[in-house]
XYZ file of C-alpha atoms in Angstrom:
478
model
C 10.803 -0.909 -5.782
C 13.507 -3.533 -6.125
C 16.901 -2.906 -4.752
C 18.770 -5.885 -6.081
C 20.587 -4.938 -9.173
C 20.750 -8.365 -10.132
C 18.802 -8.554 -13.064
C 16.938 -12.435 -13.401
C 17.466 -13.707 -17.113
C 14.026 -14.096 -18.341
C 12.287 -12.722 -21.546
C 8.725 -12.073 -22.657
C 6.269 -14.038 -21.152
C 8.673 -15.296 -17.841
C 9.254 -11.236 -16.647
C 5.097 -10.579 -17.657
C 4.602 -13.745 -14.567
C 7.002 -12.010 -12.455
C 5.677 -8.967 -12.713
C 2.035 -10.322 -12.205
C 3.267 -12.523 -9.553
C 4.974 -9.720 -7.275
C 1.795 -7.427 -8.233
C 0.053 -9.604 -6.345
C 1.662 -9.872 -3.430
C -0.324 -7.653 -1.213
C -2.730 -10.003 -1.562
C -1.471 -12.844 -1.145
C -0.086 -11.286 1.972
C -3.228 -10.889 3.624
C -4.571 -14.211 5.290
C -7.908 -14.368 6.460
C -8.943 -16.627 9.171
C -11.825 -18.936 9.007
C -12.505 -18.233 12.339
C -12.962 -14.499 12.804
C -13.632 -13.322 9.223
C -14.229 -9.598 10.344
C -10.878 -8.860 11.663
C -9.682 -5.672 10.091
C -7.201 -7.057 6.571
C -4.662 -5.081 8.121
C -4.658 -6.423 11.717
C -4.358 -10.170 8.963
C -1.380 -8.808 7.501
C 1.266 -8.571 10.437
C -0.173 -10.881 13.332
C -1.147 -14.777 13.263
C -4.343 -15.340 14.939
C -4.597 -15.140 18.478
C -1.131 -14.444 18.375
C 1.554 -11.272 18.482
C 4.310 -12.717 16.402
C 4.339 -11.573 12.743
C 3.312 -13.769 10.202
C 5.701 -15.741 7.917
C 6.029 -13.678 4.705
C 3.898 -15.919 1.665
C 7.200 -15.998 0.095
C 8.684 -18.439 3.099
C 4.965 -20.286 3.747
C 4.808 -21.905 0.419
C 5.543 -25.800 0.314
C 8.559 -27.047 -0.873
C 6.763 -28.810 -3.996
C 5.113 -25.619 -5.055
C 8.182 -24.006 -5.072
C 10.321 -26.238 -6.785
C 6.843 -26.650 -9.804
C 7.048 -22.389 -9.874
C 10.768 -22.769 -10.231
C 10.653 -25.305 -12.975
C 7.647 -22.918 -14.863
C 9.443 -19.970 -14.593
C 12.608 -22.234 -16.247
C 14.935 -20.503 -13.783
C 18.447 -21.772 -12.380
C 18.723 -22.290 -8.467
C 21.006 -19.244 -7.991
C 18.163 -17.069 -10.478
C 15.346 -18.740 -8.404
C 16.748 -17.636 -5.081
C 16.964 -13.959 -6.424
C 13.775 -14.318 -7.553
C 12.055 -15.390 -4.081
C 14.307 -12.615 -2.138
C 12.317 -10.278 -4.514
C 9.186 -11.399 -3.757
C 10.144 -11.206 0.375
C 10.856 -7.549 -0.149
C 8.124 -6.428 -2.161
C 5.937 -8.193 0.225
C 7.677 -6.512 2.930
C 7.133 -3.501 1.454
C 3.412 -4.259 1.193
C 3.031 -5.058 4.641
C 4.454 -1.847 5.434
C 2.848 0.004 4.112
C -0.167 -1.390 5.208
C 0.588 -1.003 8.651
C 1.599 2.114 7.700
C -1.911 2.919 6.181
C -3.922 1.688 9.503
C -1.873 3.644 12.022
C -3.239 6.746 9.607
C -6.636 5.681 9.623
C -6.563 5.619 12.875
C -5.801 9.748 13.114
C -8.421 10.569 10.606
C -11.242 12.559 11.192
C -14.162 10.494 9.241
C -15.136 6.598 8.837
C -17.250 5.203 6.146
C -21.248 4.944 7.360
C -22.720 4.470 4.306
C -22.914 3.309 0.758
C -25.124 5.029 -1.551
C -25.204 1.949 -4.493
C -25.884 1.700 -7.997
C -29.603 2.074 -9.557
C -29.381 -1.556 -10.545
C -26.636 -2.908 -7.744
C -22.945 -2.822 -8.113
C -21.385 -2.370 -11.222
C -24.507 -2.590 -13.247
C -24.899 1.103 -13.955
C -21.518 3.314 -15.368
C -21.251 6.353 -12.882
C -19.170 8.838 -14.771
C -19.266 11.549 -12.160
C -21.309 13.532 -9.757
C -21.202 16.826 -7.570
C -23.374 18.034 -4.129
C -26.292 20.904 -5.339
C -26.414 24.044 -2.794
C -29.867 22.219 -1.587
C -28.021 19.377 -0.382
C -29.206 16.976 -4.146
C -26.256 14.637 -4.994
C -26.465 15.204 -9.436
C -25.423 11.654 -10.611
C -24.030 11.738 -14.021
C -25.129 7.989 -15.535
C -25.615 6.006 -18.702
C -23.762 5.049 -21.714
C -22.027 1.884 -23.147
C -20.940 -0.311 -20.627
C -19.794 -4.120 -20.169
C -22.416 -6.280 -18.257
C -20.981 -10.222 -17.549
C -24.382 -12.232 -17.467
C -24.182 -16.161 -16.664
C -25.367 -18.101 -19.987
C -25.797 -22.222 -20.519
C -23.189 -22.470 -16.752
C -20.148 -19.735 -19.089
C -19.936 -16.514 -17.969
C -20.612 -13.912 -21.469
C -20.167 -10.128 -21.538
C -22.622 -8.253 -23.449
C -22.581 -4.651 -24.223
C -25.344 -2.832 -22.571
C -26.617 1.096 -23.800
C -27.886 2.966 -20.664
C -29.796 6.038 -20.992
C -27.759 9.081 -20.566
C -29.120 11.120 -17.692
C -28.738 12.952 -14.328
C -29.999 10.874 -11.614
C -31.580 13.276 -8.521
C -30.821 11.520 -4.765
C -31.037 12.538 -1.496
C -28.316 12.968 0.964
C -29.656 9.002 2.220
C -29.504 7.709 -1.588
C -32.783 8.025 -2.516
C -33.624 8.674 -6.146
C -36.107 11.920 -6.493
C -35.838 12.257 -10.011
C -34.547 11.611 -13.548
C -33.080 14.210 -15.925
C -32.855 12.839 -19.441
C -29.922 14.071 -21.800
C -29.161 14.027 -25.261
C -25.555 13.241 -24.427
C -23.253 11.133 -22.529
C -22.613 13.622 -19.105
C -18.900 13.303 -17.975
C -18.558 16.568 -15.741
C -20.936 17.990 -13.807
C -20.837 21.139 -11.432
C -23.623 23.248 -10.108
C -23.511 27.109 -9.359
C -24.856 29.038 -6.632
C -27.972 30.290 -8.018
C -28.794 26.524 -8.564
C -28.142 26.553 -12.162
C -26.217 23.294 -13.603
C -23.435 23.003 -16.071
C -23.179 19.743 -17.371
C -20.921 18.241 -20.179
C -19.651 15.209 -22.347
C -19.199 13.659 -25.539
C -17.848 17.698 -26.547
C -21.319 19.160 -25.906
C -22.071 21.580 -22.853
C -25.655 21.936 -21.279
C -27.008 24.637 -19.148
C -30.121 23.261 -16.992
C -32.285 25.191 -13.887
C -32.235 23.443 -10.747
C -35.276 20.896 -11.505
C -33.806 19.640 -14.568
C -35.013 21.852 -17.385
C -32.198 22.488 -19.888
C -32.079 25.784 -21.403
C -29.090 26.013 -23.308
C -27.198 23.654 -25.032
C -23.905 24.385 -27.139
C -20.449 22.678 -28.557
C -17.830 22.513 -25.952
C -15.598 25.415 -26.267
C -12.273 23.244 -27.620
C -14.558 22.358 -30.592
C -15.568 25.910 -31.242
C -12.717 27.038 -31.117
C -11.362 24.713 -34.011
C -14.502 25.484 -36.022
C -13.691 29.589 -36.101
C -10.357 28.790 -36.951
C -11.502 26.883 -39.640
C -13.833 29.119 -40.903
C -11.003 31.854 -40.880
C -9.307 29.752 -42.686
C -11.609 29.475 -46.066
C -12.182 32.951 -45.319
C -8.627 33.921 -45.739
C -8.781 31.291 -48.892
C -11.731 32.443 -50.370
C -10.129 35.819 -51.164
C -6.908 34.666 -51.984
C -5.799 37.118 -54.862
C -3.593 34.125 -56.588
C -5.804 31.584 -57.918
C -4.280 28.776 -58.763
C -1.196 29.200 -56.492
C -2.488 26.814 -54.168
C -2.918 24.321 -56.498
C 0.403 24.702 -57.959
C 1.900 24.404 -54.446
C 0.243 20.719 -54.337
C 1.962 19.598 -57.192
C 5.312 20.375 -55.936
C 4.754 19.171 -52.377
C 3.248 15.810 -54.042
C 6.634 14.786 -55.195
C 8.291 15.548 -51.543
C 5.680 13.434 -50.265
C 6.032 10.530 -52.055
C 9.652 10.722 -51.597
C 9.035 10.225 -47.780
C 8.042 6.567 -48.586
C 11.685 4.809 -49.233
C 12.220 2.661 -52.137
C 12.778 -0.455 -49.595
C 9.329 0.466 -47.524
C 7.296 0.280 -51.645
C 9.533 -2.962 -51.852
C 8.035 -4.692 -48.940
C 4.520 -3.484 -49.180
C 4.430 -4.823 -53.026
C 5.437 -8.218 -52.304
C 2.976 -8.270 -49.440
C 0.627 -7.102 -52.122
C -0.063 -3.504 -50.486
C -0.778 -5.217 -47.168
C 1.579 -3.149 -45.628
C 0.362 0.828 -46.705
C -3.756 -0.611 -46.318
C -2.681 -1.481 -42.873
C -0.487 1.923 -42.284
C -3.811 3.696 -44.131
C -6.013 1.812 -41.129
C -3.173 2.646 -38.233
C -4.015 6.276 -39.391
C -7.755 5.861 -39.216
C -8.101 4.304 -35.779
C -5.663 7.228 -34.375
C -7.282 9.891 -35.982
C -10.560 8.475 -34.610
C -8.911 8.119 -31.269
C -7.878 11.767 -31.054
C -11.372 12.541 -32.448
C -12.982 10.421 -29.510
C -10.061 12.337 -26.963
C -10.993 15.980 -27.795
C -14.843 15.437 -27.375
C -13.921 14.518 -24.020
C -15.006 17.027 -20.683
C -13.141 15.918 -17.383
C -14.190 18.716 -15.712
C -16.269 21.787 -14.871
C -16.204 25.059 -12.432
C -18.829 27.843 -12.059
C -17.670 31.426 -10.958
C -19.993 34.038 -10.738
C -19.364 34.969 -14.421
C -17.592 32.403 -15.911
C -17.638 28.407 -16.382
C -13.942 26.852 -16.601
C -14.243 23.683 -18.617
C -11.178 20.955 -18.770
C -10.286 18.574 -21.425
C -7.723 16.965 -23.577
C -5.921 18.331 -26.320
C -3.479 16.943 -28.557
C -0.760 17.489 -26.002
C -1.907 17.264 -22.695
C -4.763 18.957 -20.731
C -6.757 22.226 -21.750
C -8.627 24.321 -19.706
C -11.255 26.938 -21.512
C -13.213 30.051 -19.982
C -16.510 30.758 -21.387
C -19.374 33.004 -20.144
C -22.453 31.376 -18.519
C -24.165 31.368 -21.986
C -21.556 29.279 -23.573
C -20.255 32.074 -25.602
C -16.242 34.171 -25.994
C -14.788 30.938 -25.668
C -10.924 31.017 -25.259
C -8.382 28.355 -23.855
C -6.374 29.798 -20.733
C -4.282 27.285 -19.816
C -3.033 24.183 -21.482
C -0.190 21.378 -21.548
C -1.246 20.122 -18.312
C 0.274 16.761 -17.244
C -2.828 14.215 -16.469
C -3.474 10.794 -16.763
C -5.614 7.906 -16.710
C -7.971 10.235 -18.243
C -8.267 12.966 -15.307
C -7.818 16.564 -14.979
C -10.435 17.689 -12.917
C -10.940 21.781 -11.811
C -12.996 23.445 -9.735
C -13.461 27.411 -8.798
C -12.052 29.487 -6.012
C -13.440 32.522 -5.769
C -12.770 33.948 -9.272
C -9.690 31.834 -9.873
C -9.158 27.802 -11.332
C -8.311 25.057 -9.144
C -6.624 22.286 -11.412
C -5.782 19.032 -9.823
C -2.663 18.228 -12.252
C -2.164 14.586 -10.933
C 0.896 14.161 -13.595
C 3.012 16.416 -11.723
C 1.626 15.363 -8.452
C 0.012 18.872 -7.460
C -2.795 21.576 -7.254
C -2.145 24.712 -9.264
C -4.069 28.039 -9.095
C -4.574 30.161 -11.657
C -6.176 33.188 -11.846
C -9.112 33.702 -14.853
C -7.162 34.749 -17.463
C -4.596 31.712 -16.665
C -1.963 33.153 -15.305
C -0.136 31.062 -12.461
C -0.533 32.081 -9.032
C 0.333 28.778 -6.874
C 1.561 25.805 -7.082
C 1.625 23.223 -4.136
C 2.153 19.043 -3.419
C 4.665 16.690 -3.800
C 5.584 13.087 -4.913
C 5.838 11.238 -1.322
C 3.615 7.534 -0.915
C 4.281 7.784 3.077
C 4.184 11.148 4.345
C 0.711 12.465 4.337
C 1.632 16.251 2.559
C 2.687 14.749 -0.420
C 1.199 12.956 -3.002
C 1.576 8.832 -3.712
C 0.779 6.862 -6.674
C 1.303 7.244 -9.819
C -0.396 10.390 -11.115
C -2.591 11.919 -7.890
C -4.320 14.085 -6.887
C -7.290 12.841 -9.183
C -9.775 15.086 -7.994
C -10.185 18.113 -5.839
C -13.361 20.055 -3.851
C -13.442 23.344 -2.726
C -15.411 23.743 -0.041
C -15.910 27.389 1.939
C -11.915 28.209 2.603
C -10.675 24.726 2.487
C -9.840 22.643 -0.729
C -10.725 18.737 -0.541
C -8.083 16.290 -2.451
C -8.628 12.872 -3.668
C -5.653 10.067 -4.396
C -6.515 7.223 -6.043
C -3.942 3.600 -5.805
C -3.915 3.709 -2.436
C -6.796 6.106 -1.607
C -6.939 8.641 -0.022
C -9.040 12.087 1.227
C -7.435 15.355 2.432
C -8.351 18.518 3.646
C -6.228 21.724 3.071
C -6.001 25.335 3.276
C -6.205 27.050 0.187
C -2.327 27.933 0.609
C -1.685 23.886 0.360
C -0.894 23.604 3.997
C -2.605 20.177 5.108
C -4.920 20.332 7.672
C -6.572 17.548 8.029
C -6.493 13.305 7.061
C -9.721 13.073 6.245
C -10.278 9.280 5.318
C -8.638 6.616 4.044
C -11.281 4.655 1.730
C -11.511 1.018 0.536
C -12.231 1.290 -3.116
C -10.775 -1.304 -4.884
C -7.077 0.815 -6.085
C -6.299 1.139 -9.299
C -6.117 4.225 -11.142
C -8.911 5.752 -11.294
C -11.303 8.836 -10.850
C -12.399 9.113 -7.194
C -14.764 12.212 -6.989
C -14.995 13.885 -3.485
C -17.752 16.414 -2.377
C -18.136 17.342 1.111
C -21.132 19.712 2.613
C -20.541 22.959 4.072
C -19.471 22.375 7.587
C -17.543 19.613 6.581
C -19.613 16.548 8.735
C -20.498 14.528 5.795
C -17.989 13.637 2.688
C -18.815 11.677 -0.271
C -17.059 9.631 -2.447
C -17.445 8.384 -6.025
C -16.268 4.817 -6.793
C -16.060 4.674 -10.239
C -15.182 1.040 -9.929
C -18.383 -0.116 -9.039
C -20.858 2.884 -9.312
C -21.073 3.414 -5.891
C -20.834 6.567 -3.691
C -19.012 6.035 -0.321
C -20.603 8.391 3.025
C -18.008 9.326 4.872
C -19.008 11.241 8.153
C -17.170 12.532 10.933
C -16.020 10.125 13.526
C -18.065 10.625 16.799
C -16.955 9.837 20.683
C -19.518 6.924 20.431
C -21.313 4.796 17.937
C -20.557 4.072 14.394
C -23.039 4.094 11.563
C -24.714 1.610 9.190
C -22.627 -0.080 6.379
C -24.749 0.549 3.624
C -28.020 2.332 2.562
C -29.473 3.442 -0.735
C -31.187 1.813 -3.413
């Protein structure tokens, strides 16, 4: 971040183009030479072509005429201007660094992209919500949905809303699509168990399916049926209530104390607007209370024990986590308030106990099945490789045999630990795009091949372990 506590005066729309301008940076920063348009963006950033002086920062390469027409946009004096362009040297400094940074890691990990398993239809044209690796070696693609499509019309480019068909899509370890598995929902979370039964959920429904697709049980997620035995308790306890009446009465004398809560100036206001003002607090209402509606049908994640299935998903304060037998029933919330964002809390099983990747707190917790604690580990740290960078990481997490798999989204990044959190290995630094957002990792069971979910573009990234000699193709699939 800045260091300068000089603080430019600009309001509204001037700090929204600084902030845009300096986000951008990075980019900017990278130059790409007509004549060898392969070399590696990070190899761009720090040395001209040819040469093995560092590049002028963008901040000092732009013409004297462009500077003095962004000066006279951003209305700023000469002193605030030259404030404002020693910000933009440092945070492109800082960029640079850390790219550098970034390539001497790549450089120690132990797997490089081969492949690129794409999109049914090509790249961004299906909405990949999530996937996981079946004990036969299947990669379970959870598809369909609402999504935006941007089609080119009369020489404009239009979005259109497009429905896709919800489903699992079946592909081999090369990308190759085996089969379909229609569903009568959304899938959001996926996870399969080792007896080859799936457990997939979305859109607060749960499925149960065999290992070629059948489903054979299908239920409410356990958040929802929870809040529907409560309810029912509820009129129960109402239905015998030995005052009649009392409730009623009680309504009458709350009435009062509610309609006291609306001042005398707030039923001012909204009268001369003509009750503009309560029809547009009455829709405010709606929307949020169709919003929380939307949140809480919601899965982010699923794990398969021997007995149980953990399912993750958002509650009215933060992150849940349920436990409910294999048939979907004794559901019962273990652990909840988790920090998560960007719409991510993903789990998975060790052994008996939950693995929760709480990216708002920048760490892995274990619990055991009853949710009580048993480990916390990670930290907030962008450079060192233990910890944790961006804003809210890790998004996702694997286990695989005694080792747990993390995945960090804005910059990316793939990790290999022990199940006590001690790092053991950088596994690969992936090009997705940045941005915050889910970044699914599955690895197979010696570890040689990793995948990748980029929810960006529907894609799934093959990551395989480097080799003495020889690199592998840049893309396959369909």
């Amino acid at each position: 971040m800045w260091t300068d506590r000089r603080v430019v005066p600009m309001a509204g729309w001037r700090t929204a183009v600084l902030v845009l301008f300096c986000s951008l940076l990075p980019c900017l920063a990278e130059e790409k030479p007509a004549q060898d348009k392969s070399r590696p963006i990070g190899q761009m950033l720090d040395q001209a072509a040819g040469g093995d002086q560092p590049e002028p920062l963008q901040a000092d390469r732009m013409s004297e005429a462009d500077l003095r027409q962004l000066q006279k946009d951003l209305k700023l004096s000469d002193e605030d201007f030259r404030v404002f362009r020693e910000q933009m040297r440092r945070e492109e400094q800082r960029a640079r660094e850390e790219r550098r940074a970034r390539r001497e890691a790549a450089q120690k990990a132990t797997h490089e992209q081969t492949a690129v398993i794409g999109s049914k239809h090509g790249p961004g044209d299906e909405r990949v919500h999530n996937f996981c690796l079946h004990p036969d070696g299947r990669l379970l693609v959870c598809g369909g949905g609402t999504r935006v499509s941007y089609v080119m019309e009369g020489g404009q480019m239009r979005s259109k809303t497009v429905q896709d068909a919800a489903a699992i899509r079946v592909l081999n370890a090369e990308g190759q699509e085996l089969a379909t598995w229609p569903l009568a929902f959304t899938p959001q979370a996926i996870c399969a168990g080792r007896n080859g039964t799936v457990f997939v959920g979305g859109d607060g429904k749960l499925a149960r399916l065999d290992a070629q697709g059948r489903v054979l049980q299908t239920s409410d997620a356990p958040g929802i049926l929870i809040e529907q035995r409560k309810k029912a308790d509820a009129e129960k306890i109402a239905s015998v209530d030995d005052e009649p009446g009392r409730r009623e009465q009680e309504s009458k004398r709350e009435k009062p104390q509610a309609e006291s809560s609306v001042s005398l100036l707030e039923a001012f206001f909204d009268g001369l607007s003509g009750g503009a003002l309560s029809r547009q607090r009455a829709q405010n209402a709606t929307e949020e209370d169709e919003h929380m509606k939307r949140r809480i049908r919601a899965i982010t994640g699923l794990a398969a024990t021997e007995d149980d299935l953990f399912v993750a998903a958002p509650g009215r304060s933060g992150y849940a986590v349920y436990r409910v037998a294999h048939d979907f029933q004794q559901p019962k919330r273990i652990v909840d308030r988790l920090s998560g964002c960007c719409g991510q809390m993903d789990i998975q099983a060790l052994g008996a106990d939950l693995i929760v990747a709480e990216n708002g707190r920048h760490r892995v917790s274990r619990y055991d099945r009853d949710g009580k604690p048993i480990l916390h580990w990670g930290r907030t740290d962008r450079r060192e490789e233990e910890g944790f960078g961006g804003c809210c990481n890790p998004k996702n997490v694997r286990v695989v045999g005694e080792a747990i798999y993390t995945a960090e989204s804005g910059p990316e990044r793939i990790k290999r630990h022990a199940v006590d959190g001690k790092l053991l290995d950088l596994v690969a630094l992936p090009e997705l795009g940045g941005g915050c957002m889910r970044i699914t990792v599955e690895a197979t069971a010696d570890g040689s091949r990793v995948y990748v979910l980029n929810s960006g573009t529907g894609a799934i990234h093959v990551l395989s372990r480097k080799a003495q000699t020889g690199k592998g193709k840049e893309g396959i699939g369909d």
